[in-house]
Structures are given as C-alpha cells and as structure tokens.
Coordinates of C-alpha atoms and ligand atoms in Angstrom, one line a residue:
M14 CA -4.2 29.9 8.4
D15 CA -4.5 28.2 4.9
F16 CA -3.6 31.5 2.1
L17 CA -4.7 29.7 -0.9
Q18 CA -7.7 28.2 0.6
E19 CA -8.3 31.4 2.0
T20 CA -8.0 33.3 -1.7
E21 CA -9.7 31.1 -3.4
K22 CA -12.5 30.7 -0.7
Y23 CA -12.8 34.9 -1.5
I24 CA -13.2 34.7 -4.9
G25 CA -14.9 32.3 -4.9
S26 CA -17.6 34.2 -3.6
K27 CA -17.2 36.6 -6.5
C28 CA -17.7 34.6 -8.8
P29 CA -21.6 33.6 -10.5
P30 CA -23.5 30.8 -10.0
E31 CA -22.9 28.6 -13.5
A32 CA -19.1 28.5 -13.1
D33 CA -17.1 26.3 -10.3
I34 CA -13.2 28.1 -9.8
S35 CA -12.3 25.5 -7.7
G36 CA -8.6 24.0 -8.2
L37 CA -8.1 27.0 -10.7
V38 CA -6.3 29.2 -7.8
G39 CA -2.4 28.3 -7.2
Y40 CA 0.1 29.7 -6.3
S41 CA 2.6 32.6 -8.6
Q42 CA 5.4 31.4 -10.9
D43 CA 6.5 35.1 -10.8
I44 CA 6.2 36.8 -8.6
K45 CA 5.3 39.7 -9.9
N46 CA 2.3 38.4 -11.3
G47 CA 1.3 38.8 -7.6
D48 CA 1.7 36.0 -5.1
V49 CA -1.2 33.6 -5.9
C50 CA -3.3 34.2 -9.6
M51 CA -6.3 32.5 -11.4
P52 CA -6.2 31.9 -14.4
C53 CA -9.7 32.4 -16.5
F54 CA -9.1 30.7 -20.0
K55 CA -11.1 27.6 -17.9
L56 CA -13.8 30.0 -16.6
A57 CA -14.4 31.1 -21.0
K58 CA -16.8 28.2 -21.8
A59 CA -19.3 28.3 -18.2
L60 CA -19.4 32.0 -18.6
H61 CA -19.6 33.1 -22.4
A62 CA -17.4 35.6 -22.3
S63 CA -13.2 35.9 -23.1
P64 CA -11.3 35.3 -20.2
V65 CA -10.0 38.7 -20.1
A66 CA -13.6 40.1 -19.6
I67 CA -13.7 37.4 -17.1
A68 CA -10.7 38.4 -14.9
D69 CA -11.8 42.2 -15.2
G70 CA -15.5 41.1 -14.0
F71 CA -13.7 39.4 -10.9
K72 CA -11.3 42.5 -10.3
S73 CA -15.0 45.0 -10.6
R74 CA -16.8 42.6 -8.2
M75 CA -13.8 42.9 -5.6
T76 CA -14.5 45.6 -3.9
D77 CA -14.0 44.5 -0.1
L78 CA -11.1 43.0 0.3
P79 CA -9.8 40.6 3.0
S80 CA -7.2 42.1 5.8
F81 CA -4.8 39.9 3.8
I82 CA -5.4 40.7 0.4
L83 CA -3.6 44.2 -0.8
K84 CA -5.4 44.3 -3.9
A85 CA -6.6 42.6 -7.2
E86 CA -5.3 42.9 -10.8
S87 CA -7.2 41.9 -13.9
V88 CA -4.0 41.5 -16.9
N89 CA -4.7 39.3 -19.7
G90 CA -7.4 36.6 -19.1
Y91 CA -5.5 36.1 -15.0
L92 CA -6.4 37.4 -11.8
N93 CA -3.6 38.6 -9.7
I94 CA -3.6 39.1 -6.3
F95 CA -1.4 40.3 -4.0
F96 CA -1.3 40.0 -0.5
D97 CA -0.7 42.0 2.4
R98 CA 2.7 40.5 2.9
E99 CA 3.4 42.0 6.3
A100 CA 0.1 41.2 7.7
L101 CA 1.0 37.9 7.1
S102 CA 4.3 37.6 8.3
R103 CA 3.5 39.4 11.7
S104 CA 0.7 36.7 11.8
V105 CA 2.8 33.3 10.5
L106 CA 5.4 34.2 12.7
E107 CA 3.7 35.6 15.7
F108 CA 2.2 31.9 15.6
T109 CA 5.7 29.9 15.0
L110 CA 6.9 31.7 17.6
G111 CA 4.2 31.3 20.1
R112 CA 4.9 27.6 20.1
G113 CA 8.6 27.8 21.6
E114 CA 10.9 25.8 20.8
K115 CA 10.4 22.2 20.3
F116 CA 6.6 22.5 18.9
A117 CA 4.1 20.9 21.6
P118 CA 1.8 17.5 20.3
M119 CA -1.8 18.6 19.9
P120 CA -4.5 18.8 22.1
S121 CA -5.8 15.0 22.4
N122 CA -8.6 13.6 20.1
G123 CA -9.6 11.0 22.0
E124 CA -8.4 8.1 19.1
T125 CA -6.3 5.4 18.9
I126 CA -4.1 4.3 15.8
C127 CA -2.5 1.3 16.4
I128 CA 1.0 0.8 13.9
D129 CA 2.5 -2.9 13.6
Y130 CA 6.4 -1.8 13.0
S131 CA 9.5 -3.6 12.5
S132 CA 7.9 -6.7 13.9
V133 CA 11.5 -8.8 14.1
N134 CA 11.6 -12.3 14.1
I135 CA 13.3 -14.0 17.3
A136 CA 16.9 -15.2 16.6
K137 CA 17.6 -13.6 13.4
P138 CA 19.7 -11.3 12.3
F139 CA 18.4 -7.2 12.4
H140 CA 18.9 -6.5 9.0
I141 CA 19.0 -3.7 6.6
G142 CA 15.6 -5.2 5.4
H143 CA 14.1 -4.2 8.9
L144 CA 15.0 -0.1 8.1
S145 CA 12.4 0.9 6.5
T146 CA 9.7 -0.7 9.0
T147 CA 11.2 1.0 11.4
V148 CA 11.4 3.9 11.0
I149 CA 8.1 5.0 8.8
G150 CA 7.0 2.8 11.9
G151 CA 8.6 5.0 14.0
S152 CA 8.4 8.2 11.9
L153 CA 4.4 7.4 11.8
Y154 CA 3.8 7.0 15.6
R155 CA 5.3 10.6 16.3
I156 CA 3.1 12.1 13.7
F157 CA 0.0 10.7 15.3
K158 CA 1.2 11.6 18.7
F159 CA 1.7 15.1 17.6
L160 CA -2.1 15.3 15.9
G161 CA -3.1 14.4 19.4
Y162 CA -3.6 10.9 18.8
N163 CA -3.6 7.9 21.0
A164 CA -0.7 5.5 18.8
V165 CA 0.3 2.4 20.4
G166 CA 3.4 1.2 18.8
I167 CA 3.1 -2.8 18.6
N168 CA 6.6 -5.0 17.8
H169 CA 4.1 -8.0 16.7
L170 CA 7.2 -10.2 17.4
G171 CA 7.8 -13.2 14.8
D172 CA 8.5 -15.6 17.8
Y173 CA 6.2 -18.3 16.9
G174 CA 6.6 -21.6 14.1
T175 CA 9.0 -24.6 13.6
Q176 CA 12.2 -23.4 13.7
F177 CA 12.0 -22.8 17.2
G178 CA 12.2 -26.5 17.5
K179 CA 14.9 -26.6 15.5
L180 CA 17.4 -24.3 16.9
I181 CA 16.8 -26.0 19.9
T182 CA 17.7 -29.3 18.7
A183 CA 21.0 -27.1 16.8
Y184 CA 21.7 -25.8 20.5
F185 CA 21.7 -29.1 22.4
K186 CA 23.8 -30.9 20.1
W187 CA 26.4 -28.1 18.3
G188 CA 25.7 -24.8 20.8
E189 CA 28.6 -23.9 23.6
G190 CA 28.1 -21.1 26.1
E191 CA 26.6 -18.4 25.8
P192 CA 24.4 -18.1 22.8
T193 CA 24.4 -14.7 20.8
M194 CA 22.8 -14.0 17.9
D195 CA 25.2 -14.9 15.4
S196 CA 26.0 -18.7 16.9
L197 CA 22.1 -18.7 17.0
L198 CA 22.2 -17.5 13.0
E199 CA 25.3 -20.5 12.7
L200 CA 23.3 -23.0 14.3
Y201 CA 19.8 -22.5 12.2
V202 CA 22.4 -22.6 9.3
R203 CA 24.0 -25.7 10.2
F204 CA 20.8 -27.6 11.7
H205 CA 20.0 -27.3 7.8
K206 CA 23.1 -28.3 6.3
E207 CA 22.8 -31.6 8.6
A208 CA 19.0 -32.5 8.3
E209 CA 20.1 -33.3 4.7
K210 CA 22.2 -36.1 5.3
D211 CA 20.3 -37.3 9.2
E212 CA 16.2 -37.0 8.5
S213 CA 15.7 -37.8 12.2
L214 CA 16.6 -34.4 12.7
N215 CA 13.6 -33.0 12.1
D216 CA 11.2 -35.5 14.1
E217 CA 13.4 -33.8 16.8
A218 CA 13.0 -30.1 15.5
R219 CA 9.0 -31.5 15.9
M220 CA 9.5 -32.7 19.1
W221 CA 11.3 -29.9 20.4
F222 CA 8.3 -27.4 19.2
K223 CA 5.7 -29.4 20.1
K224 CA 7.2 -28.7 23.6
I225 CA 7.1 -25.3 23.4
E226 CA 3.6 -25.5 22.5
D227 CA 2.4 -27.1 25.2
G228 CA 4.6 -25.3 27.4
D229 CA 7.3 -27.1 28.7
S230 CA 9.5 -26.0 30.8
V231 CA 12.5 -26.6 29.5
A232 CA 11.9 -25.5 26.0
L233 CA 10.3 -22.9 27.1
S234 CA 13.8 -21.4 29.2
I235 CA 15.7 -21.7 26.3
F236 CA 13.2 -20.2 24.0
E237 CA 12.7 -17.7 26.2
K238 CA 16.5 -17.1 26.2
F239 CA 16.8 -16.5 22.4
K240 CA 14.4 -14.5 23.2
E241 CA 16.6 -12.4 25.2
I242 CA 18.9 -12.2 23.6
T243 CA 17.2 -10.6 19.9
L244 CA 15.1 -8.3 22.1
K245 CA 18.3 -6.5 23.3
E246 CA 20.4 -6.8 20.4
V247 CA 17.7 -5.0 18.8
G248 CA 16.8 -3.2 21.2
K249 CA 20.1 -1.4 21.1
V250 CA 19.0 -0.5 17.3
Y251 CA 16.0 0.7 18.4
D252 CA 17.7 2.9 21.5
R253 CA 20.2 4.4 18.3
L254 CA 16.8 5.0 16.5
G255 CA 14.6 6.8 18.8
I256 CA 12.0 4.0 17.9
K257 CA 9.9 3.0 20.9
F258 CA 6.9 0.7 21.7
D259 CA 3.8 0.3 23.8
S260 CA 3.9 -3.7 23.4
Y261 CA 5.7 -6.4 22.0
D262 CA 3.1 -8.4 21.7
G263 CA 4.0 -10.6 19.1
E264 CA 2.7 -13.9 17.3
S265 CA 2.9 -16.9 20.3
F266 CA 1.0 -14.0 22.7
Y267 CA -1.9 -15.2 20.4
N268 CA -1.3 -18.9 21.0
D269 CA -4.9 -19.0 23.4
K270 CA -6.6 -17.1 21.0
L271 CA -6.5 -18.8 18.0
A272 CA -9.8 -21.7 18.5
P273 CA -12.4 -19.2 19.6
V274 CA -11.2 -17.3 16.5
V275 CA -11.4 -21.5 14.5
E276 CA -15.2 -22.0 16.6
E277 CA -16.2 -18.4 14.7
L278 CA -15.3 -18.9 11.3
K279 CA -17.1 -22.5 11.7
Q280 CA -20.0 -21.2 13.1
K281 CA -20.3 -18.3 10.5
N282 CA -19.9 -21.0 7.6
L283 CA -16.8 -19.4 6.0
L284 CA -14.0 -23.1 6.4
V285 CA -14.0 -25.6 4.1
K286 CA -11.9 -28.4 3.9
S287 CA -9.6 -28.3 1.0
D288 CA -6.6 -30.8 0.6
G289 CA -6.7 -32.2 4.9
A290 CA -6.7 -28.5 5.8
M291 CA -9.1 -25.7 6.3
V292 CA -9.4 -22.9 4.3
V293 CA -11.2 -19.7 3.4
P294 CA -12.1 -19.7 0.1
L295 CA -11.1 -15.6 -2.1
D296 CA -11.9 -17.0 -5.5
E297 CA -14.8 -15.2 -5.3
Y298 CA -12.5 -12.2 -4.6
G299 CA -9.8 -12.6 -6.7
M300 CA -7.1 -14.0 -4.5
P301 CA -5.9 -18.0 -3.3
P302 CA -7.8 -19.2 0.0
C303 CA -6.9 -18.0 3.2
L304 CA -5.2 -21.1 4.8
I305 CA -6.4 -21.3 8.3
L306 CA -5.3 -24.9 9.6
K307 CA -3.0 -27.0 8.3
S308 CA -3.9 -30.3 7.6
D309 CA -1.7 -31.2 11.3
G310 CA -4.4 -28.8 13.1
A311 CA -0.9 -26.7 12.9
S312 CA -2.7 -22.7 12.5
L313 CA -0.3 -20.5 10.4
Y314 CA 0.6 -16.5 10.1
A315 CA -3.1 -15.4 8.9
T316 CA -4.4 -17.0 11.7
R317 CA -3.1 -15.2 14.2
D318 CA -3.4 -12.2 12.1
L319 CA -7.3 -12.9 12.8
A320 CA -7.0 -13.7 15.7
C321 CA -4.6 -10.8 16.5
A322 CA -7.2 -7.5 14.8
I323 CA -9.7 -9.5 16.7
Y324 CA -7.8 -8.6 19.6
R325 CA -6.7 -5.1 18.9
K326 CA -9.7 -4.0 18.2
K327 CA -11.3 -5.3 21.8
H328 CA -7.9 -3.8 23.6
Y329 CA -7.6 -1.0 21.9
D330 CA -10.9 0.2 20.2
F331 CA -9.0 1.4 17.5
K332 CA -10.0 3.8 14.7
K333 CA -7.1 2.7 12.2
N334 CA -5.2 -0.4 12.6
L335 CA -1.6 0.8 10.6
Y336 CA 0.4 -2.5 9.4
V337 CA 4.1 -1.1 8.1
V338 CA 5.3 -4.0 6.1
A339 CA 7.0 -4.8 2.8
Y340 CA 4.9 -4.9 -0.1
Q341 CA 5.6 -8.9 0.2
Q342 CA 2.9 -9.3 1.8
N343 CA 0.3 -7.2 0.0
L344 CA -1.7 -10.5 -0.8
H345 CA -1.4 -11.4 3.1
F346 CA -3.3 -8.3 4.1
N347 CA -5.7 -8.5 1.5
Q348 CA -6.7 -12.0 2.3
V349 CA -7.1 -11.0 6.1
F350 CA -9.0 -7.6 5.4
K351 CA -11.2 -9.6 3.6
V352 CA -11.7 -12.4 5.7
L353 CA -12.1 -10.0 8.7
E354 CA -15.1 -8.3 6.8
L355 CA -16.6 -11.4 5.3
M356 CA -16.9 -12.5 9.1
G357 CA -19.1 -9.0 9.5
Y358 CA -16.2 -7.3 10.8
K359 CA -17.1 -3.2 9.4
W360 CA -14.0 -2.5 10.9
A361 CA -12.3 -4.3 8.8
S362 CA -11.8 -1.4 7.0
D363 CA -10.2 0.3 9.0
C364 CA -7.2 -2.1 9.7
V365 CA -4.5 -0.8 6.4
H366 CA -1.8 -1.7 5.1
V367 CA 1.0 0.4 5.0
P368 CA 3.3 -1.0 2.2
F369 CA 7.0 0.1 1.3
G370 CA 9.5 -0.7 -1.5
M371 CA 12.6 -3.0 -0.8
V372 CA 16.4 -1.5 0.8
S373 CA 18.9 -2.1 -1.1
I374 CA 23.1 -0.8 0.0
E375 CA 24.9 0.3 -2.4
G376 CA 28.3 -1.4 -2.6
A377 CA 27.0 -4.0 0.1
G378 CA 30.0 -6.2 0.1
S379 CA 31.9 -5.0 2.5
L380 CA 29.0 -5.0 5.4
S381 CA 27.5 -8.7 4.5
T382 CA 27.8 -11.0 6.9
R383 CA 29.5 -14.2 6.2
S384 CA 26.6 -16.7 6.8
G385 CA 24.8 -15.4 3.8
N386 CA 24.2 -11.8 2.1
V387 CA 22.6 -9.9 5.1
V388 CA 23.6 -6.9 5.8
K389 CA 22.9 -5.6 9.0
L390 CA 21.5 -2.7 10.5
A391 CA 23.7 -2.0 13.4
D392 CA 26.3 -2.4 10.7
V393 CA 25.7 0.1 8.5
I394 CA 24.9 2.8 11.4
D395 CA 28.4 2.4 12.3
K396 CA 29.9 2.7 9.2
A397 CA 27.7 5.7 8.5
V398 CA 28.8 7.0 11.8
E399 CA 32.4 6.5 11.3
K400 CA 32.5 8.1 7.7
T401 CA 30.9 10.8 9.6
K402 CA 33.5 11.1 12.1
E403 CA 36.3 11.5 9.5
I404 CA 34.6 14.6 7.4
I405 CA 34.1 16.2 11.1
A406 CA 37.6 15.4 11.9
E407 CA 38.1 17.0 8.5
K408 CA 36.4 19.9 8.6
N409 CA 35.6 20.6 12.3
P410 CA 38.4 19.0 13.9
D411 CA 37.9 21.7 17.3
L412 CA 34.2 20.5 17.6
K413 CA 33.7 19.5 20.8
D414 CA 31.1 16.0 21.2
A415 CA 32.3 15.5 18.2
D416 CA 31.5 11.6 18.5
K417 CA 28.1 12.3 19.7
T418 CA 27.2 14.5 16.6
A419 CA 28.8 11.8 14.5
E420 CA 26.0 9.6 16.4
D421 CA 23.7 11.8 15.7
I422 CA 24.8 12.4 12.0
G423 CA 25.3 9.4 11.1
V424 CA 21.8 7.9 12.4
G425 CA 20.4 10.5 10.7
A426 CA 22.1 10.5 7.1
V427 CA 20.7 6.6 7.7
V428 CA 17.3 6.9 9.0
F429 CA 16.7 10.2 5.9
G430 CA 17.4 7.8 3.5
A431 CA 14.5 5.6 4.4
L432 CA 12.5 8.3 4.9
S433 CA 12.7 10.6 1.7
G434 CA 11.4 9.2 -1.1
S435 CA 8.0 7.9 -1.9
R436 CA 8.0 4.2 0.7
I437 CA 6.2 2.6 -1.7
K438 CA 9.5 2.9 -3.7
D439 CA 12.3 0.7 -3.8
I440 CA 16.0 2.6 -2.5
V441 CA 19.8 1.6 -3.1
F442 CA 21.3 2.9 -0.3
S443 CA 24.6 4.6 -0.5
L444 CA 26.2 5.6 2.5
D445 CA 28.4 8.6 0.3
K446 CA 25.1 10.3 -0.9
A447 CA 23.0 9.7 2.0
L448 CA 26.5 12.0 4.3
N449 CA 26.2 15.1 2.0
F450 CA 25.9 17.8 3.4
D451 CA 24.8 20.0 0.3
G452 CA 22.2 17.2 -1.0
E453 CA 18.9 16.1 -0.5
T454 CA 19.6 14.6 3.0
G455 CA 19.4 14.2 7.1
P456 CA 22.7 15.9 7.3
Y457 CA 21.8 18.9 5.1
L458 CA 18.7 19.2 7.9
Q459 CA 21.0 18.6 10.7
Y460 CA 23.8 21.5 9.0
T461 CA 21.0 23.7 8.7
H462 CA 19.7 23.8 11.5
A463 CA 22.9 24.3 12.9
R464 CA 23.3 27.4 11.2
C465 CA 20.0 29.2 12.3
C466 CA 21.4 28.1 16.0
S467 CA 25.3 29.8 15.4
I468 CA 23.4 32.9 14.3
L469 CA 21.1 32.5 16.6
A470 CA 23.9 32.6 19.8
K471 CA 25.3 35.7 18.0
A472 CA 22.2 37.6 18.7
R473 CA 18.9 37.1 19.4
A474 CA 15.4 38.9 18.0
S475 CA 14.6 41.8 20.7
G476 CA 11.8 44.4 21.4
K477 CA 9.2 45.7 18.6
V478 CA 9.2 43.8 15.1
N479 CA 9.3 45.5 12.1
Y480 CA 7.1 42.9 10.0
G481 CA 8.3 45.0 7.1
E482 CA 11.5 44.2 6.6
L483 CA 10.5 40.5 5.9
V484 CA 8.1 41.5 2.6
D485 CA 10.8 40.8 0.1
D486 CA 10.4 37.0 -1.9
E487 CA 12.9 35.7 0.1
S488 CA 11.8 36.2 3.5
F489 CA 8.1 35.7 2.0
A490 CA 8.7 32.2 0.8
L491 CA 10.0 31.3 4.2
I492 CA 6.5 32.4 5.9
R493 CA 4.7 30.8 3.0
R494 CA 6.2 27.5 4.2
L495 CA 5.8 28.2 7.8
N496 CA 3.0 28.5 7.0
T497 CA 1.9 25.1 6.2
F498 CA 3.4 23.1 8.5
D499 CA 0.1 22.0 10.5
D500 CA -1.1 21.1 7.4
T501 CA 1.8 18.9 6.1
V502 CA 1.7 17.2 9.4
K503 CA -1.7 16.2 8.4
A504 CA -1.4 15.2 5.1
A505 CA 2.1 12.7 6.3
A506 CA -0.4 10.9 8.6
E507 CA -3.2 11.1 6.0
R508 CA -1.8 9.3 3.4
Y509 CA 0.9 7.8 5.7
E510 CA 3.5 9.0 4.7
P511 CA 5.9 10.4 6.0
S512 CA 8.4 11.6 2.8
I513 CA 6.1 14.4 2.2
L514 CA 7.0 16.1 5.6
S515 CA 10.8 14.8 5.1
R516 CA 10.0 17.5 1.5
Y517 CA 9.1 19.9 3.1
L518 CA 12.2 20.5 5.3
I519 CA 14.2 19.7 2.5
D520 CA 11.9 22.6 1.0
L521 CA 12.4 24.7 4.1
A522 CA 16.1 24.2 4.4
Q523 CA 16.7 24.9 1.0
E524 CA 14.9 28.6 0.9
F525 CA 16.2 29.5 4.2
N526 CA 19.6 28.8 2.5
K527 CA 18.6 31.3 -0.3
F528 CA 17.6 33.9 2.6
Y529 CA 20.6 33.5 4.9
I530 CA 22.3 33.6 0.7
G531 CA 20.4 36.6 -0.3
H532 CA 20.5 39.0 2.9
R533 CA 23.3 40.1 5.6
I534 CA 21.3 38.8 8.6
I535 CA 23.2 40.0 11.7
S536 CA 24.2 44.2 10.2
D537 CA 24.1 47.6 11.6
D538 CA 21.0 47.9 10.0
L539 CA 19.0 47.0 13.5
S540 CA 14.9 47.0 12.1
A541 CA 16.3 44.6 9.2
M542 CA 18.6 42.4 11.8
N543 CA 15.4 42.2 14.4
A544 CA 13.2 40.7 11.7
R545 CA 15.5 38.4 10.8
L546 CA 16.9 36.9 13.8
M547 CA 12.9 36.4 14.4
L548 CA 12.6 34.8 11.2
T549 CA 15.7 32.6 11.7
E550 CA 14.3 31.5 15.2
A551 CA 10.2 30.3 13.9
V552 CA 12.5 28.7 10.9
K553 CA 14.8 26.4 13.2
N554 CA 12.2 26.1 15.2
T555 CA 9.7 24.7 13.0
L556 CA 13.1 22.3 11.6
R557 CA 13.8 21.0 15.0
S558 CA 10.0 19.9 16.1
G559 CA 9.9 18.4 12.5
M560 CA 12.5 16.8 12.0
E561 CA 11.7 15.2 15.7
L562 CA 9.0 13.7 13.7
I563 CA 11.2 12.4 11.7
L564 CA 13.7 10.9 13.9
L565 CA 16.3 13.4 13.5
R566 CA 18.4 14.7 15.9
A567 CA 19.3 18.5 16.3
P568 CA 22.5 19.1 17.0
E569 CA 23.5 22.5 17.5
K570 CA 26.9 22.6 16.5
M571 CA 28.0 20.9 13.7
Ligands
LIG174 N1 7.3 -10.3 11.2 C1 7.2 -10.3 10.4 C2 8.0 -10.3 8.6 O1 9.9 -10.3 9.9 C3 6.3 -9.1 9.9 C4 5.2 -8.7 10.2 C5 4.0 -7.7 10.8 N2 2.8 -8.2 11.3 C6 1.8 -8.5 11.4 N3 1.1 -8.6 12.5 N4 1.9 -9.4 10.8 O2 8.0 -10.6 8.1

C-alpha cells in the first residue's frame, strides 16, 4: 500500500466539500512532526477559517483512525499524522521477504512493448556513442518484462546504404586476408581518400551497391561477412553488459516492404514531387518535408522506418513502440510519426521516441583509436575493469574470484554512469568518479549489497520477529523506501526513465548505510538483532532485484 496516498485518502474523507486537499499531504521533514503532515494554510480561503481552526477541525473529525495511523495532532495550523510504525514494518517486511531473493516478474498483462535500442551500424566501430541507447534500452527491456509486459527487444541494424558498396570496392582493391572491424574501418577511410583522386571508384561502389540490392550472390556473401564480423564484435560487448535482443531485423529487412508503403502514400495523396524526389510535405506542421524517394528512386532512412513501424504493428501488435535513439534524431522521428498519422494510423501516437543526451569521456585521449576520434565501448569497459583490479588488489588482495568480481564492478561502473542521470542530459563520463565506492555510483550499490551479504553470512533471522524493534527513524526510513519499490519501477517505465530506479537504489543504499552506522545489527540483544537481520535481508533482496533491472550484477563479496 502507498502510505502517503492512503493517508491522503483518509484525510480527504474528513474534508468539507468546498475544499480540496490534493497535493497537500507529504512526508514530514522532521519526524517530531509525525510521519506525514498537512499544512492547512492553503485551505483557509476556501473554508473561511484560520489554519489553526482548520487543523483542529480535521483532528476532531478523525475519530475512526485506520489501523496504520496511531494518532493525529493539530499544531499551529499543521495536521500531523503519526503512523503505527510497528504495523507498517510488519506488513512491508512480510511482503518484501515473501518475494524471495530475486523478485519474480509480475503476472503477464498480455501487452506488447517493442523497444528499438542499440541498433548498431554494420562495419562501424561500436563506440561510446552507443552506450546510452544500449543500456537505457536494455534496462527498459528488463523493467517492462518485470512489470508483466511482453517486451520485444529489437536491434534495428544499420545494414543498408551506399557505404556498403564502397566497402566492397575497397575490400577487393586493398583488402588483405580475413577482414576485421579495424581493417574495415581503415578500408572505409582509405576509400574516401582515394576516391577524391579517382572518381571512377564511386562508380564502382555504386555498381556493388546495386548488386547487393539485386541480390547478387558475390556481393551478398561479402556483405554477410561484414555483418557477421560486426555482430560477433558487438555480441561480445552485449554479453558483458547482459544485453539481449529478440530480433535483429534491421534496415535491409524492409527492402521488400517499401514499395507497398510508397504505393499507399500515393493512394492517400500524400506524396509530392519536389526537385525530382518524392516527399511528404510537412510545412503545415512546422517541419521540413519527409523524404521518401530520391530522384534516382532510392529509398531513405525515413522510408524504411515507415515500413518498419507498419510491420511492427502488424507483426507484434504493440501497445507502445519505443525508439531509444539520441536526440539528434528528434526531427526524423517527429516526421515519421507525423506521416504515419497522416496515413490514418491511429496507433501513430503509440510510437515514442525516447531520446537521450550525448556521452563523452573525460581524458578520452588515451582511448581514441588510430582512425579518428572514436572511443570504443569495449576499451572503456576494459579500462574500468583494469582499474577495478587495481583497487581490489589494494583493498582486498585475498578476494576469491577477483577477476570475475572486477568484471562485474567495472561493467557496473560504466553502465551506471549512463543510467544514473536523467537521460536527456549530456554526460561527461569520468572513470575515476564512476569507480568511487563512496559516491553515487554502481560500485557503491554493489558494495552496499555485498555489505548486506556479509552481515547475513554471519547470522540469519529466525523465529518470531518483534517488529517493535524497527520503529526508530533509521529503520523506518528503510521500511518506507522498501514500500515504494514497485511504484518506483512503474514510474521508471511510465517515463521511460531508468534513472528513477537508479535514484531509488542510491537512496535505499544510503539509508541502509545510515542504519548500519547508527545501529549494531549483530549484538547480544537477540530481539533487536533478529529484527535488524530481517530488515537487512529485505534490503539486500530489494537492492539485488532493483540492480538487475538496471543491468548491474550483484557480487556477494568484493
Ligand atoms: N542505426 C541508427 C544510428 O546509429 C539508429 C537506428 C535507430 N532505429 C530506427 N528504427 N531508426 O543512428
């Protein structure tokens, strides 16, 4: 139950009809003023009475307190509510511990959410610019699954375009041996250099691209090879991050689904010829026209996204169709969604662009690759893991499985770096900050979880629990926090914002550490120990379950 909401409901039932208390009830800053309080100043006008008289009135009408409220007081125009903390601790802990170590997902609600994320480009390095889409999408995927949705993770591969004709040309001219991601990038760079001198290279590239389109077996087999190499490389990173997809249908998947869309646009009188190209004008909606076909008849990024959205609706019948893509593509998605709407698709409003800001790395110099300013995601993770190994060697040299733990922590630091702040903000990522075990970081969450584990390795709660031991402010802060886990996950899903859950977990960890410092958990006072161990276990399980939803692994020792 939501303590605040229930309290508001109860107070509301005592409110004269001419006033409205919504939004007035909140948690008290100072616990002396009750767990929850309502200032009555804003009600004075509607009720033609002084705040003091209003608070008195509420108090005197509250004769049938619900079981979770112990008492109400009227003090200087405030209505202060004191909870029956013992009863609430019991109900929250019984519920939380009943969910086990790893909370099971909620029962299926039968609704499908498509999530387009990571969506890498073939033969291009998997660089730091892909971090946010990969982990925000990957986290939303887990969050929606946890909430009982049928989440479909889609990697909309960038596997179509003239650049692949260029690559094949370069590969035949200068390629040596088995191509690798690095050699492909070099070939691509070289092509552009040489093509400045030799125009005919571009003709050759066009020819190869046409061959891919026509399904020529040589062209396709080389292209498939590029694809395979790329997917192998990104697959390694996905495995380390714990990222999964249900589909790799990318741009080229829609090759044979474009003509019907163009036809439909024509029939609906939406297509207009402009400088030889075919476009859907959108000036009425304050946007430049959406390009559908180039003058040579070739399709565009938007054409494919139109076909793709229509396909997803037919194939998955989504409730929501999310695109976790950088804000640089705002215009693109606004155009595509608008065209879908103009085509008469009501579900266009269920398509959502989930934008995010840019990631850059502090002191990235050492991480840039030869061919330009690209910082590879794998290199950043490697560096984080390497630094973690140094920290472990210094702080806990006897740790068993140190390499595995360093991997969990290093990856966690990078992942949390991209999931901790509101997604629309640009991030300047600093490895040192991300690895600070005392900061608001992934490793801090992991450390707090491991701390809970090490306490529970010494002793476990058993027998009857006296919940009266958990009514102090530090314990009850934890109870309050534990109680809002599900609502927090729902809020993160509703706003497509995993950082809401990240924030919650940091708050929970900080409150736990405050409790840990303020109270002896393992002691001779068996009644207090038992109750505190119980609370520790509930915190541990909640941390672990929540961390999983933001892609953090939870080692038991570190
Ligand atoms: N491959 C694109 C890029 O790297 C992102 C694709 C996003 N998804 C989509 N359906 N347009 O910019």
